[in-house]
Structures are given as C-alpha cells and as structure tokens.
mmCIF file of C-alpha atoms in Angstrom:
data_model
loop_
_atom_site.group_PDB
_atom_site.id
_atom_site.type_symbol
_atom_site.label_atom_id
_atom_site.label_comp_id
_atom_site.label_asym_id
_atom_site.label_seq_id
_atom_site.Cartn_x
_atom_site.Cartn_y
_atom_site.Cartn_z
ATOM 1 C CA MET A 6 239.439 58.971 23.182
ATOM 2 C CA VAL A 7 237.310 59.066 26.422
ATOM 3 C CA ARG A 8 237.208 55.982 28.207
ATOM 4 C CA CYS A 9 234.266 54.217 30.011
ATOM 5 C CA GLY A 10 232.290 52.261 32.111
ATOM 6 C CA LEU A 11 230.441 49.075 32.232
ATOM 7 C CA ALA A 12 227.164 48.125 32.358
ATOM 8 C CA ALA A 13 225.610 45.049 34.702
ATOM 9 C CA LEU A 14 226.662 41.921 33.902
ATOM 10 C CA ARG A 15 226.569 37.705 33.612
ATOM 11 C CA ARG A 16 228.986 35.557 34.621
ATOM 12 C CA TYR A 17 229.347 31.508 34.916
ATOM 13 C CA GLY A 18 232.176 30.350 38.171
ATOM 14 C CA ASN A 19 234.781 33.466 37.410
ATOM 15 C CA PHE A 20 233.927 33.541 33.504
ATOM 16 C CA ILE A 21 232.369 36.775 32.136
ATOM 17 C CA ASP A 22 230.940 36.213 28.686
ATOM 18 C CA ASN A 23 227.799 38.796 28.511
ATOM 19 C CA LEU A 24 227.579 42.492 29.475
ATOM 20 C CA ARG A 25 224.437 44.358 28.704
ATOM 21 C CA ILE A 26 224.975 48.216 28.785
ATOM 22 C CA TYR A 27 224.242 51.767 27.778
ATOM 23 C CA VAL A 28 225.504 54.501 25.655
ATOM 24 C CA ARG A 29 224.264 57.641 24.942
ATOM 25 C CA GLY A 30 226.370 60.001 21.879
ATOM 26 C CA GLY A 31 227.216 63.414 22.783
ATOM 27 C CA SER A 32 225.476 67.079 22.042
ATOM 28 C CA GLY A 33 225.991 68.726 19.254
ATOM 29 C CA GLY A 34 226.423 72.213 19.896
ATOM 30 C CA MET A 35 224.296 75.463 19.788
ATOM 31 C CA GLY A 36 224.748 77.633 16.371
ATOM 32 C CA LEU A 37 225.969 81.141 16.371
ATOM 33 C CA LEU A 38 222.178 83.536 15.081
ATOM 34 C CA ARG A 39 224.036 86.197 14.148
ATOM 35 C CA LEU A 40 226.553 85.185 12.690
ATOM 36 C CA GLY A 41 225.288 81.978 11.272
ATOM 37 C CA GLY A 42 228.204 79.857 12.911
ATOM 38 C CA GLU A 43 227.258 76.448 13.262
ATOM 39 C CA GLY A 44 227.510 73.895 16.703
ATOM 40 C CA GLY A 45 230.334 71.754 17.003
ATOM 41 C CA LYS A 46 229.257 67.928 16.452
ATOM 42 C CA GLY A 47 228.593 65.236 19.078
ATOM 43 C CA GLY A 48 231.155 62.554 19.455
ATOM 44 C CA ASP A 49 230.092 58.990 18.227
ATOM 45 C CA VAL A 50 230.489 55.914 20.509
ATOM 46 C CA TRP A 51 232.641 53.581 19.339
ATOM 47 C CA VAL A 52 233.609 49.685 21.109
ATOM 48 C CA VAL A 53 236.812 49.006 19.523
ATOM 49 C CA ALA A 54 238.589 45.207 19.458
ATOM 50 C CA GLN A 55 241.373 45.140 21.206
ATOM 51 C CA ASP A 56 243.972 42.310 22.134
ATOM 52 C CA GLY A 57 244.362 41.693 25.795
ATOM 53 C CA ILE A 58 241.181 42.808 26.881
ATOM 54 C CA THR A 59 239.015 40.769 28.255
ATOM 55 C CA LEU A 60 234.739 41.351 30.330
ATOM 56 C CA LYS A 61 235.534 40.704 33.390
ATOM 57 C CA LYS A 62 238.983 43.470 33.246
ATOM 58 C CA ILE A 63 237.248 46.220 31.531
ATOM 59 C CA LYS A 64 234.699 44.753 34.563
ATOM 60 C CA ASP A 65 237.870 45.564 37.482
ATOM 61 C CA LYS A 66 239.215 48.633 36.101
ATOM 62 C CA TYR A 67 236.326 50.054 34.437
ATOM 63 C CA PRO A 68 233.003 49.885 37.022
ATOM 64 C CA ASP A 69 230.771 53.319 35.953
ATOM 65 C CA LYS A 70 227.663 51.872 34.271
ATOM 66 C CA ARG A 71 227.576 54.116 31.388
ATOM 67 C CA PHE A 72 228.675 54.730 27.911
ATOM 68 C CA VAL A 73 228.224 59.058 26.835
ATOM 69 C CA ALA A 74 230.640 60.564 24.495
ATOM 70 C CA GLY A 75 231.579 64.155 24.793
ATOM 71 C CA VAL A 76 229.402 67.825 23.226
ATOM 72 C CA GLY A 77 230.260 69.831 20.121
ATOM 73 C CA ALA A 78 231.883 72.701 21.077
ATOM 74 C CA ASN A 79 229.323 75.807 20.624
ATOM 75 C CA SER A 80 229.033 77.849 17.915
ATOM 76 C CA SER A 81 231.045 81.203 18.821
ATOM 77 C CA ILE A 82 232.658 84.595 17.543
ATOM 78 C CA ARG A 83 236.656 83.118 17.094
ATOM 79 C CA SER A 84 234.943 79.202 15.931
ATOM 80 C CA LEU A 85 232.134 79.786 13.952
ATOM 81 C CA LYS A 86 232.366 76.320 13.630
ATOM 82 C CA GLY A 87 231.954 74.868 16.519
ATOM 83 C CA ALA A 88 234.752 71.486 17.600
ATOM 84 C CA LYS A 89 233.391 68.011 17.830
ATOM 85 C CA GLY A 90 232.414 66.480 20.179
ATOM 86 C CA ASN A 91 235.396 63.369 21.803
ATOM 87 C CA ASP A 92 234.241 59.764 20.783
ATOM 88 C CA CYS A 93 234.322 57.365 23.445
ATOM 89 C CA GLU A 94 235.543 54.209 22.878
ATOM 90 C CA ILE A 95 233.966 51.167 24.247
ATOM 91 C CA TYR A 96 237.420 48.539 24.224
ATOM 92 C CA ALA A 97 236.317 44.615 24.431
ATOM 93 C CA PRO A 98 238.211 41.972 23.593
ATOM 94 C CA VAL A 99 238.871 39.727 19.694
ATOM 95 C CA GLY A 100 235.935 38.008 19.764
ATOM 96 C CA VAL A 101 232.045 39.646 20.265
ATOM 97 C CA SER A 102 229.570 40.065 18.972
ATOM 98 C CA VAL A 103 227.169 43.104 19.349
ATOM 99 C CA THR A 104 223.628 43.759 19.757
ATOM 100 C CA ASN A 105 221.023 46.133 20.519
ATOM 101 C CA ASP A 106 218.063 45.229 23.444
ATOM 102 C CA ASP A 107 215.875 43.101 21.202
ATOM 103 C CA GLY A 108 219.065 41.336 20.093
ATOM 104 C CA LYS A 109 219.882 42.556 16.213
ATOM 105 C CA VAL A 110 223.530 42.811 15.457
ATOM 106 C CA ILE A 111 224.910 45.418 14.873
ATOM 107 C CA GLY A 112 228.401 44.284 14.393
ATOM 108 C CA GLU A 113 230.463 41.769 15.239
ATOM 109 C CA LEU A 114 234.719 42.230 16.244
ATOM 110 C CA ASN A 115 236.716 39.081 15.258
ATOM 111 C CA ASN A 116 240.589 40.950 14.660
ATOM 112 C CA LYS A 117 241.843 43.592 16.744
ATOM 113 C CA GLY A 118 241.344 47.049 15.646
ATOM 114 C CA ASP A 119 238.027 46.123 14.749
ATOM 115 C CA ARG A 120 235.634 48.627 15.635
ATOM 116 C CA VAL A 121 231.878 49.496 15.319
ATOM 117 C CA ILE A 122 229.820 52.888 16.338
ATOM 118 C CA VAL A 123 227.331 52.463 18.327
ATOM 119 C CA ALA A 124 226.287 55.625 19.814
ATOM 120 C CA ARG A 125 225.739 58.728 17.129
ATOM 121 C CA GLY A 126 226.744 62.161 17.981
ATOM 122 C CA GLY A 127 224.123 64.849 17.894
ATOM 123 C CA HIS A 128 223.811 67.118 14.656
ATOM 124 C CA GLY A 129 224.612 71.104 16.096
ATOM 125 C CA GLY A 130 222.916 73.630 15.715
ATOM 126 C CA SER A 131 222.796 74.956 11.946
ATOM 127 C CA PHE A 132 220.138 76.941 9.961
ATOM 128 C CA VAL A 133 218.232 74.052 9.074
ATOM 129 C CA THR A 134 217.628 73.379 12.801
ATOM 130 C CA ASN A 135 216.969 77.147 13.134
ATOM 131 C CA PHE A 136 220.787 76.297 14.707
ATOM 132 C CA LEU A 137 219.591 74.659 17.922
ATOM 133 C CA PRO A 138 221.688 71.782 18.565
ATOM 134 C CA SER A 139 219.799 67.929 18.467
ATOM 135 C CA LYS A 140 220.925 64.613 21.035
ATOM 136 C CA GLY A 141 223.854 62.401 20.573
ATOM 137 C CA GLN A 142 221.432 58.799 20.361
ATOM 138 C CA SER A 143 221.337 56.719 22.718
ATOM 139 C CA ARG A 144 220.308 53.035 23.275
ATOM 140 C CA VAL A 145 221.112 49.709 25.291
ATOM 141 C CA LEU A 146 223.405 47.557 24.484
ATOM 142 C CA ARG A 147 224.747 43.656 24.941
ATOM 143 C CA ILE A 148 227.998 42.718 24.266
ATOM 144 C CA ASP A 149 228.490 38.956 24.150
ATOM 145 C CA LEU A 150 231.828 36.890 23.812
ATOM 146 C CA LYS A 151 232.268 34.259 21.964
ATOM 147 C CA LEU A 152 235.427 32.078 21.309
ATOM 148 C CA VAL A 153 237.202 32.182 19.243
ATOM 149 C CA ALA A 154 238.812 28.018 18.363
ATOM 150 C CA ASP A 155 240.358 25.935 15.543
ATOM 151 C CA VAL A 156 237.989 22.979 17.934
ATOM 152 C CA GLY A 157 235.853 22.892 19.893
ATOM 153 C CA LEU A 158 235.494 19.460 22.141
ATOM 154 C CA VAL A 159 230.875 18.869 22.200
ATOM 155 C CA GLY A 160 230.018 16.425 24.829
ATOM 156 C CA PHE A 161 228.143 15.951 27.661
ATOM 157 C CA PRO A 162 229.141 16.218 31.533
ATOM 158 C CA ASN A 163 232.042 13.616 32.841
ATOM 159 C CA ALA A 164 232.707 12.063 29.539
ATOM 160 C CA GLY A 165 236.866 13.683 29.841
ATOM 161 C CA LYS A 166 237.550 16.136 27.528
ATOM 162 C CA SER A 167 238.867 18.519 30.845
ATOM 163 C CA THR A 168 241.553 15.734 30.627
ATOM 164 C CA LEU A 169 241.222 14.705 27.663
ATOM 165 C CA LEU A 170 242.445 17.897 27.008
ATOM 166 C CA SER A 171 245.303 18.261 29.300
ATOM 167 C CA GLN A 172 246.163 15.580 27.588
ATOM 168 C CA LEU A 173 246.602 16.743 23.814
ATOM 169 C CA SER A 174 248.277 20.465 24.707
ATOM 170 C CA HIS A 175 249.912 21.901 27.488
ATOM 171 C CA ALA A 176 246.344 23.575 29.532
ATOM 172 C CA LYS A 177 245.798 22.561 33.213
ATOM 173 C CA PRO A 178 241.404 22.040 32.720
ATOM 174 C CA LYS A 179 240.337 21.637 36.447
ATOM 175 C CA ILE A 180 239.106 18.596 36.022
ATOM 176 C CA ALA A 181 237.080 15.996 38.608
ATOM 177 C CA ASP A 182 235.814 12.070 38.632
ATOM 178 C CA TYR A 183 232.305 14.405 38.620
ATOM 179 C CA PRO A 184 229.183 16.076 35.981
ATOM 180 C CA PHE A 185 229.950 20.360 35.403
ATOM 181 C CA THR A 186 233.504 20.080 36.492
ATOM 182 C CA THR A 187 233.957 22.703 33.608
ATOM 183 C CA MET A 188 232.055 25.850 34.517
ATOM 184 C CA ARG A 189 234.262 27.745 31.819
ATOM 185 C CA PRO A 190 235.647 27.880 28.611
ATOM 186 C CA GLU A 191 239.176 27.054 29.045
ATOM 187 C CA ILE A 192 241.761 27.248 25.636
ATOM 188 C CA GLY A 193 244.363 24.878 24.986
ATOM 189 C CA LYS A 194 247.518 25.307 22.626
ATOM 190 C CA LEU A 195 248.544 21.822 20.393
ATOM 191 C CA MET A 196 251.758 22.281 19.279
ATOM 192 C CA TYR A 197 253.317 19.683 16.092
ATOM 193 C CA SER A 198 256.848 19.603 15.185
ATOM 194 C CA ASP A 199 256.651 22.002 12.102
ATOM 195 C CA TYR A 200 256.127 24.858 14.670
ATOM 196 C CA LYS A 201 251.643 24.951 13.712
ATOM 197 C CA GLN A 202 249.841 25.588 16.757
ATOM 198 C CA VAL A 203 245.496 24.653 16.855
ATOM 199 C CA SER A 204 243.773 25.856 19.184
ATOM 200 C CA VAL A 205 241.295 23.374 21.329
ATOM 201 C CA ALA A 206 237.857 25.118 23.215
ATOM 202 C CA ASP A 207 236.888 22.849 26.327
ATOM 203 C CA LEU A 208 233.656 23.947 26.404
ATOM 204 C CA PRO A 209 231.201 22.796 29.142
ATOM 205 C CA GLY A 210 229.378 19.781 28.777
ATOM 206 C CA LEU A 211 226.215 19.691 27.496
ATOM 207 C CA ILE A 212 222.792 18.617 29.126
ATOM 208 C CA GLU A 213 219.488 17.560 27.167
ATOM 209 C CA GLY A 214 217.735 20.925 26.754
ATOM 210 C CA ALA A 215 220.778 22.751 26.511
ATOM 211 C CA HIS A 216 218.392 24.251 22.736
ATOM 212 C CA LEU A 217 216.765 25.271 25.265
ATOM 213 C CA ASN A 218 218.789 27.257 27.918
ATOM 214 C CA LYS A 219 218.144 24.153 30.283
ATOM 215 C CA GLY A 220 222.112 24.340 32.090
ATOM 216 C CA MET A 221 224.434 25.784 30.316
ATOM 217 C CA GLY A 222 222.566 25.993 27.282
ATOM 218 C CA HIS A 223 223.474 28.777 24.997
ATOM 219 C CA LYS A 224 226.797 29.870 26.953
ATOM 220 C CA PHE A 225 228.008 26.902 25.337
ATOM 221 C CA LEU A 226 226.284 26.537 21.834
ATOM 222 C CA LYS A 227 226.750 30.542 20.949
ATOM 223 C CA HIS A 228 230.993 29.831 21.929
ATOM 224 C CA VAL A 229 230.865 25.902 19.128
ATOM 225 C CA GLU A 230 229.531 28.744 17.080
ATOM 226 C CA ARG A 231 232.452 30.484 16.782
ATOM 227 C CA THR A 232 235.550 27.455 16.812
ATOM 228 C CA LYS A 233 236.000 25.326 12.552
ATOM 229 C CA GLN A 234 236.142 22.522 13.859
ATOM 230 C CA LEU A 235 234.278 19.596 16.213
ATOM 231 C CA LEU A 236 235.415 17.254 17.900
ATOM 232 C CA PHE A 237 231.837 14.816 19.565
ATOM 233 C CA VAL A 238 233.641 13.425 22.891
ATOM 234 C CA VAL A 239 231.348 10.094 24.269
ATOM 235 C CA ASP A 240 232.505 8.080 26.879
ATOM 236 C CA VAL A 241 232.268 4.725 24.779
ATOM 237 C CA THR A 242 230.339 2.991 27.990
ATOM 238 C CA GLY A 243 227.553 5.246 28.110
ATOM 239 C CA PHE A 244 226.456 8.111 29.549
ATOM 240 C CA GLN A 245 223.943 9.042 32.330
ATOM 241 C CA LEU A 246 223.699 13.287 33.925
ATOM 242 C CA SER A 247 221.973 10.763 37.962
ATOM 243 C CA TYR A 248 219.938 8.091 39.431
ATOM 244 C CA LYS A 249 217.021 9.900 37.995
ATOM 245 C CA THR A 250 217.958 10.139 34.205
ATOM 246 C CA PRO A 251 217.430 7.175 31.117
ATOM 247 C CA LEU A 252 220.846 6.535 30.954
ATOM 248 C CA ARG A 253 222.435 6.699 27.556
ATOM 249 C CA THR A 254 224.837 4.312 25.047
ATOM 250 C CA ALA A 255 227.357 5.916 22.943
ATOM 251 C CA PHE A 256 225.493 5.808 19.631
ATOM 252 C CA GLU A 257 222.367 7.333 21.800
ATOM 253 C CA ALA A 258 224.510 10.521 23.968
ATOM 254 C CA ILE A 259 225.504 11.390 19.432
ATOM 255 C CA GLN A 260 222.454 11.584 18.694
ATOM 256 C CA LEU A 261 221.755 14.154 21.320
ATOM 257 C CA LEU A 262 224.849 16.365 21.210
ATOM 258 C CA THR A 263 223.527 16.324 17.052
ATOM 259 C CA LYS A 264 219.753 17.146 18.491
ATOM 260 C CA GLU A 265 221.128 19.426 20.640
ATOM 261 C CA LEU A 266 223.299 21.512 17.859
ATOM 262 C CA GLU A 267 221.176 20.712 15.780
ATOM 263 C CA LEU A 268 217.898 22.943 17.589
ATOM 264 C CA TYR A 269 220.122 24.975 18.380
ATOM 265 C CA LYS A 270 221.465 26.146 14.430
ATOM 266 C CA VAL A 271 221.066 24.008 12.329
ATOM 267 C CA GLU A 272 223.844 25.588 10.619
ATOM 268 C CA LEU A 273 226.351 23.950 13.031
ATOM 269 C CA LEU A 274 226.331 20.457 11.891
ATOM 270 C CA SER A 275 227.332 21.615 8.398
ATOM 271 C CA LYS A 276 230.846 22.131 10.325
ATOM 272 C CA PRO A 277 233.699 19.086 9.699
ATOM 273 C CA ALA A 278 233.539 16.323 12.856
ATOM 274 C CA LEU A 279 236.028 13.812 14.326
ATOM 275 C CA LEU A 280 234.686 11.731 17.401
ATOM 276 C CA ALA A 281 237.403 10.894 20.013
ATOM 277 C CA VAL A 282 235.674 7.667 21.933
ATOM 278 C CA ASN A 283 237.020 7.732 25.067
ATOM 279 C CA LYS A 284 237.700 5.165 28.122
ATOM 280 C CA MET A 285 239.248 2.983 26.147
ATOM 281 C CA ASP A 286 240.782 1.468 29.341
ATOM 282 C CA LEU A 287 237.015 0.279 30.419
ATOM 283 C CA GLU A 288 235.900 -3.599 30.754
ATOM 284 C CA ASN A 289 234.444 -4.840 28.256
ATOM 285 C CA ALA A 290 234.894 -1.137 26.013
ATOM 286 C CA GLU A 291 235.958 -2.564 22.587
ATOM 287 C CA GLU A 292 233.730 -4.984 22.530
ATOM 288 C CA LYS A 293 231.075 -1.256 23.020
ATOM 289 C CA PHE A 294 233.531 0.294 20.018
ATOM 290 C CA LYS A 295 233.060 -2.246 18.207
ATOM 291 C CA GLU A 296 228.779 -2.714 18.941
ATOM 292 C CA LEU A 297 228.839 1.627 18.729
ATOM 293 C CA MET A 298 231.188 1.664 15.186
ATOM 294 C CA GLN A 299 227.936 -0.782 13.504
ATOM 295 C CA GLN A 300 225.816 1.336 14.814
ATOM 296 C CA LEU A 301 227.174 4.520 13.559
ATOM 297 C CA GLN A 302 227.532 2.506 9.961
ATOM 298 C CA GLN A 303 224.096 1.874 9.794
ATOM 299 C CA PRO A 304 222.229 4.519 12.411
ATOM 300 C CA GLN A 305 218.838 4.208 10.400
ATOM 301 C CA GLU A 306 218.647 0.712 11.453
ATOM 302 C CA ILE A 307 218.969 1.097 15.007
ATOM 303 C CA PHE A 308 215.911 5.025 15.167
ATOM 304 C CA ASN A 309 213.098 2.437 14.584
ATOM 305 C CA SER A 310 214.049 2.333 18.145
ATOM 306 C CA LEU A 311 214.493 5.992 19.242
ATOM 307 C CA PRO A 312 211.775 7.984 20.713
ATOM 308 C CA LYS A 313 210.926 10.594 17.628
ATOM 309 C CA GLU A 314 213.031 13.848 19.775
ATOM 310 C CA MET A 315 215.677 12.180 19.685
ATOM 311 C CA ILE A 316 216.175 11.856 16.587
ATOM 312 C CA PRO A 317 218.464 14.086 14.475
ATOM 313 C CA ARG A 318 217.206 15.538 10.900
ATOM 314 C CA GLN A 319 220.831 13.887 9.522
ATOM 315 C CA PRO A 320 222.867 11.813 11.429
ATOM 316 C CA ILE A 321 226.428 13.373 11.936
ATOM 317 C CA GLN A 322 228.950 12.248 9.028
ATOM 318 C CA PHE A 323 232.169 11.678 11.117
ATOM 319 C CA LYS A 324 235.481 13.104 8.800
ATOM 320 C CA HIS A 325 237.681 10.280 11.799
ATOM 321 C CA ILE A 326 236.816 8.085 14.481
ATOM 322 C CA ILE A 327 239.000 7.381 16.883
ATOM 323 C CA ALA A 328 239.112 5.359 19.609
ATOM 324 C CA VAL A 329 241.180 7.238 22.829
ATOM 325 C CA SER A 330 241.343 7.076 27.102
ATOM 326 C CA ALA A 331 243.100 10.417 28.635
ATOM 327 C CA SER A 332 244.089 8.497 31.433
ATOM 328 C CA THR A 333 246.858 5.963 29.320
ATOM 329 C CA ARG A 334 247.277 8.442 26.282
ATOM 330 C CA TYR A 335 245.208 5.306 24.002
ATOM 331 C CA GLY A 336 245.087 6.808 20.839
ATOM 332 C CA ILE A 337 245.982 10.240 22.133
ATOM 333 C CA GLU A 338 248.841 11.073 19.091
ATOM 334 C CA GLU A 339 246.151 9.252 16.308
ATOM 335 C CA LEU A 340 244.093 12.440 17.328
ATOM 336 C CA LYS A 341 245.871 14.983 17.339
ATOM 337 C CA ASN A 342 247.262 13.682 13.779
ATOM 338 C CA ASP A 343 244.109 12.967 12.454
ATOM 339 C CA ILE A 344 242.845 17.178 13.872
ATOM 340 C CA ARG A 345 245.513 18.748 12.176
ATOM 341 C CA LYS A 346 244.276 16.472 8.752
ATOM 342 C CA SER A 347 241.066 17.235 9.064
ATOM 343 C CA LEU A 348 242.132 21.402 10.217
ATOM 344 C CA ASP A 349 244.925 20.985 6.461
ATOM 345 C CA ASP A 350 241.499 19.796 4.531
ATOM 346 C CA GLN A 351 239.660 22.660 5.658
ATOM 347 C CA ASP A 352 242.239 25.323 4.419
ATOM 348 C CA ASP A 353 242.833 22.665 0.936
ATOM 349 C CA LEU A 354 239.208 22.975 0.149
ATOM 350 C CA GLU A 355 239.116 26.020 1.034
ATOM 351 C CA ASN A 356 241.644 27.672 -0.538
ATOM 352 C CA GLU A 357 240.827 25.764 -4.015
ATOM 353 C CA GLN A 358 237.632 27.709 -3.578
ATOM 354 C CA TYR A 359 238.344 31.462 -2.711
ATOM 355 C CA HIS A 360 240.777 30.405 -6.482
ATOM 356 C CA PHE A 361 237.363 29.015 -7.488
ATOM 357 C CA GLU A 362 234.537 32.165 -7.154
ATOM 358 C CA LYS A 363 237.861 34.001 -8.146
ATOM 359 C CA LEU A 364 238.379 32.508 -11.362
ATOM 360 C CA GLN A 365 234.832 32.848 -11.746
ATOM 361 C CA SER A 366 234.543 36.571 -11.056
ATOM 362 C CA LEU A 367 237.912 37.622 -13.320
ATOM 363 C CA ARG A 368 236.147 35.193 -16.113
ATOM 364 C CA SER A 369 232.592 37.334 -15.431
ATOM 365 C CA SER A 370 233.955 41.149 -15.761
ATOM 366 C CA THR A 371 236.107 40.049 -18.919
ATOM 367 C CA PHE A 372 232.974 38.393 -20.401
ATOM 368 C CA LYS A 373 230.912 41.609 -19.564
ATOM 369 C CA SER A 374 233.725 44.421 -20.557
ATOM 370 C CA THR A 375 234.153 42.376 -24.451
#
C-alpha cells in the first residue's frame, strides 16, 4: 500500500476538523495487441479509519496535497495479464464523513477498520478497448471529523460547561470567566463504581445565528450530531453575550438553544436531553430556579411574549432537570447519576426495539415459508 499526503485544511484553535483533498485512481496498463494481452487495472484510493490518527497528525506527517494510486502494469510477453497498480490508503480518524465537493456523502467511517473507496483505478487496455487503457477516477473530496461521544454539552458561551466537565470527569479544559474560552472540543470520561465509562464532549459555545454558521456555527453543530444524548447547560441568572446584545433569561436561553438545533437539523431534537441549571451558588439562584421550573411546565404561556423567531416548533422535553453549581460541586453527583440512568434507559429501549424487530422479521419469514 502507498501512504499518501494531505491537502488544504481549516482549523479553529489548534483543532483541525476538516480537510479538502484531491484524489486520483491509477491509470490502467497498456494491453498487448499482437498477443491479446490485457493491461493491469489502476490502483484505487481508499479512506480507512484507524485509532490514534488525527487530522493534525496527517498534516504534520504528510504535507503533500494529492493522493494518487499506482498505475497498472502493461501487458507483456512475460506477463500477458498486467499486475494491478498499488492502492493508496488515506488513514483517517474514526468518526469522519467523506463527501464530494458538491456535498454528497460518499461514506462514513464510524469504527476502526471501516473503509470507503473514494477514487477507482482505470481499466487496463484489452480487446474491448482496442488495448488502450483508461485513466483513473479523479475528484475533490472533503473529510469532516465529527466527534463521537455519549453526551454533548450544549450551551451559550460562559454558561460554565468547561467547569462542569472538569467537575464531572478528569478532563482539564481551559477555564476562564469570559465567553469563547472553549475554542476546540474537549472530551471527558465519567467513571462509575462498576467501571462503566461515559464520554462527555464540551463543545464551543453557541451564539444566536449558529445555524447560519455565525460564531463556531456549523463546527459546533456537526459535532452534536455524533452524540447519543444532549446535556443543555444554562446559567440560572440568564445570558448576555455583550452589552450590545439583549439579556436572555434562563428560559429564553433554552428556547434559543433549541431553536438553533432545530434550524440546523430538526432530527437533533429527537435525541434524549437533560438540563443542568448552573451557578446555583449565586445570589437569588433558588428563586430564579423555581421560576424557571414553572416556566418549563407551562411554556406556552411564556411563548406569547417572545419574538416569533425565538420560539421552537415544539418545546424540548428534558428527561432530567438538575440544579448544579460547577464551582462548589453542588448537585454534581446527582447529575452524574442522572446521566448514567438516562443512557442506561436509552440502551434498554434500543435493545427492546432490536429484539422486537428481530422477532417481527422471524415471524414474517415463517409466514412466507408456509
């Protein structure tokens, strides 16, 4: 196999999440007219998922900008059937999608060893082609990395997501008291007494208009797609990005987050969701939390006073709502247990669904055979 180089890329912080590459399959080999020999097929280009690979590592190790497979061997007196050209393998991280330049998905690599062919080699020359070979397929591709985690933290900047992750797990994300501290995804592992591990992704904070690719926009939202569940994190006192933007209450922040997910891809709202109401150590936090709980129970009454563009089609239903303080660890153990319970419930439901579908399939097969 031939290891290949890298093309143009984009990044935020030091985290590379996208690269644009040129790939070309190898040309076929020449046929041998006088003996009817057939040239070898050109090599193919593959993208292969492998552990321990990051897009940055690929960039650093292979600075080339083209991925080209080997040429098929010509037919000869010694070998009438020419040998196939060498394939080219592009090793990529687990959890990438490969699309053409028009956005059509060619394949997704979700597990180690998954592979997808991205450029086929040309055919060798033969009697059918008057012994002339064909060129390999060439195209421009995009490889997009999407995080794979059990739970994704969803919240506006400065909601306390990074501090919360550091309290829940052993992750050490950069933490400071200003917006946009998180410039790259951070993964933490929650450890349980029965040795169960749950991965939680802290993602760059959303802003209003993220679905239009404002701020971290699509870089954030595409990572949300590859989490099993969502953990909304809101500041109990509300959110204001700057003095030029309006102050949003905790309830309004939840609706805006929901709306951004809905406008990007409504399917995201089908994921099970939890809500962590953070900063309960602040003054008047208890009163604000009670007010929020009342609003969540009767959201339609509040919607009448909100701008239409802020209102989601349907309010999100949280499986668990937990009051926490990431700075004092108040509610952290309860949150950790609720995350585990929610994931266990989802696994049980999926197992039940799997066995039900399997039973239905068996019944259908039995019915047809009789």
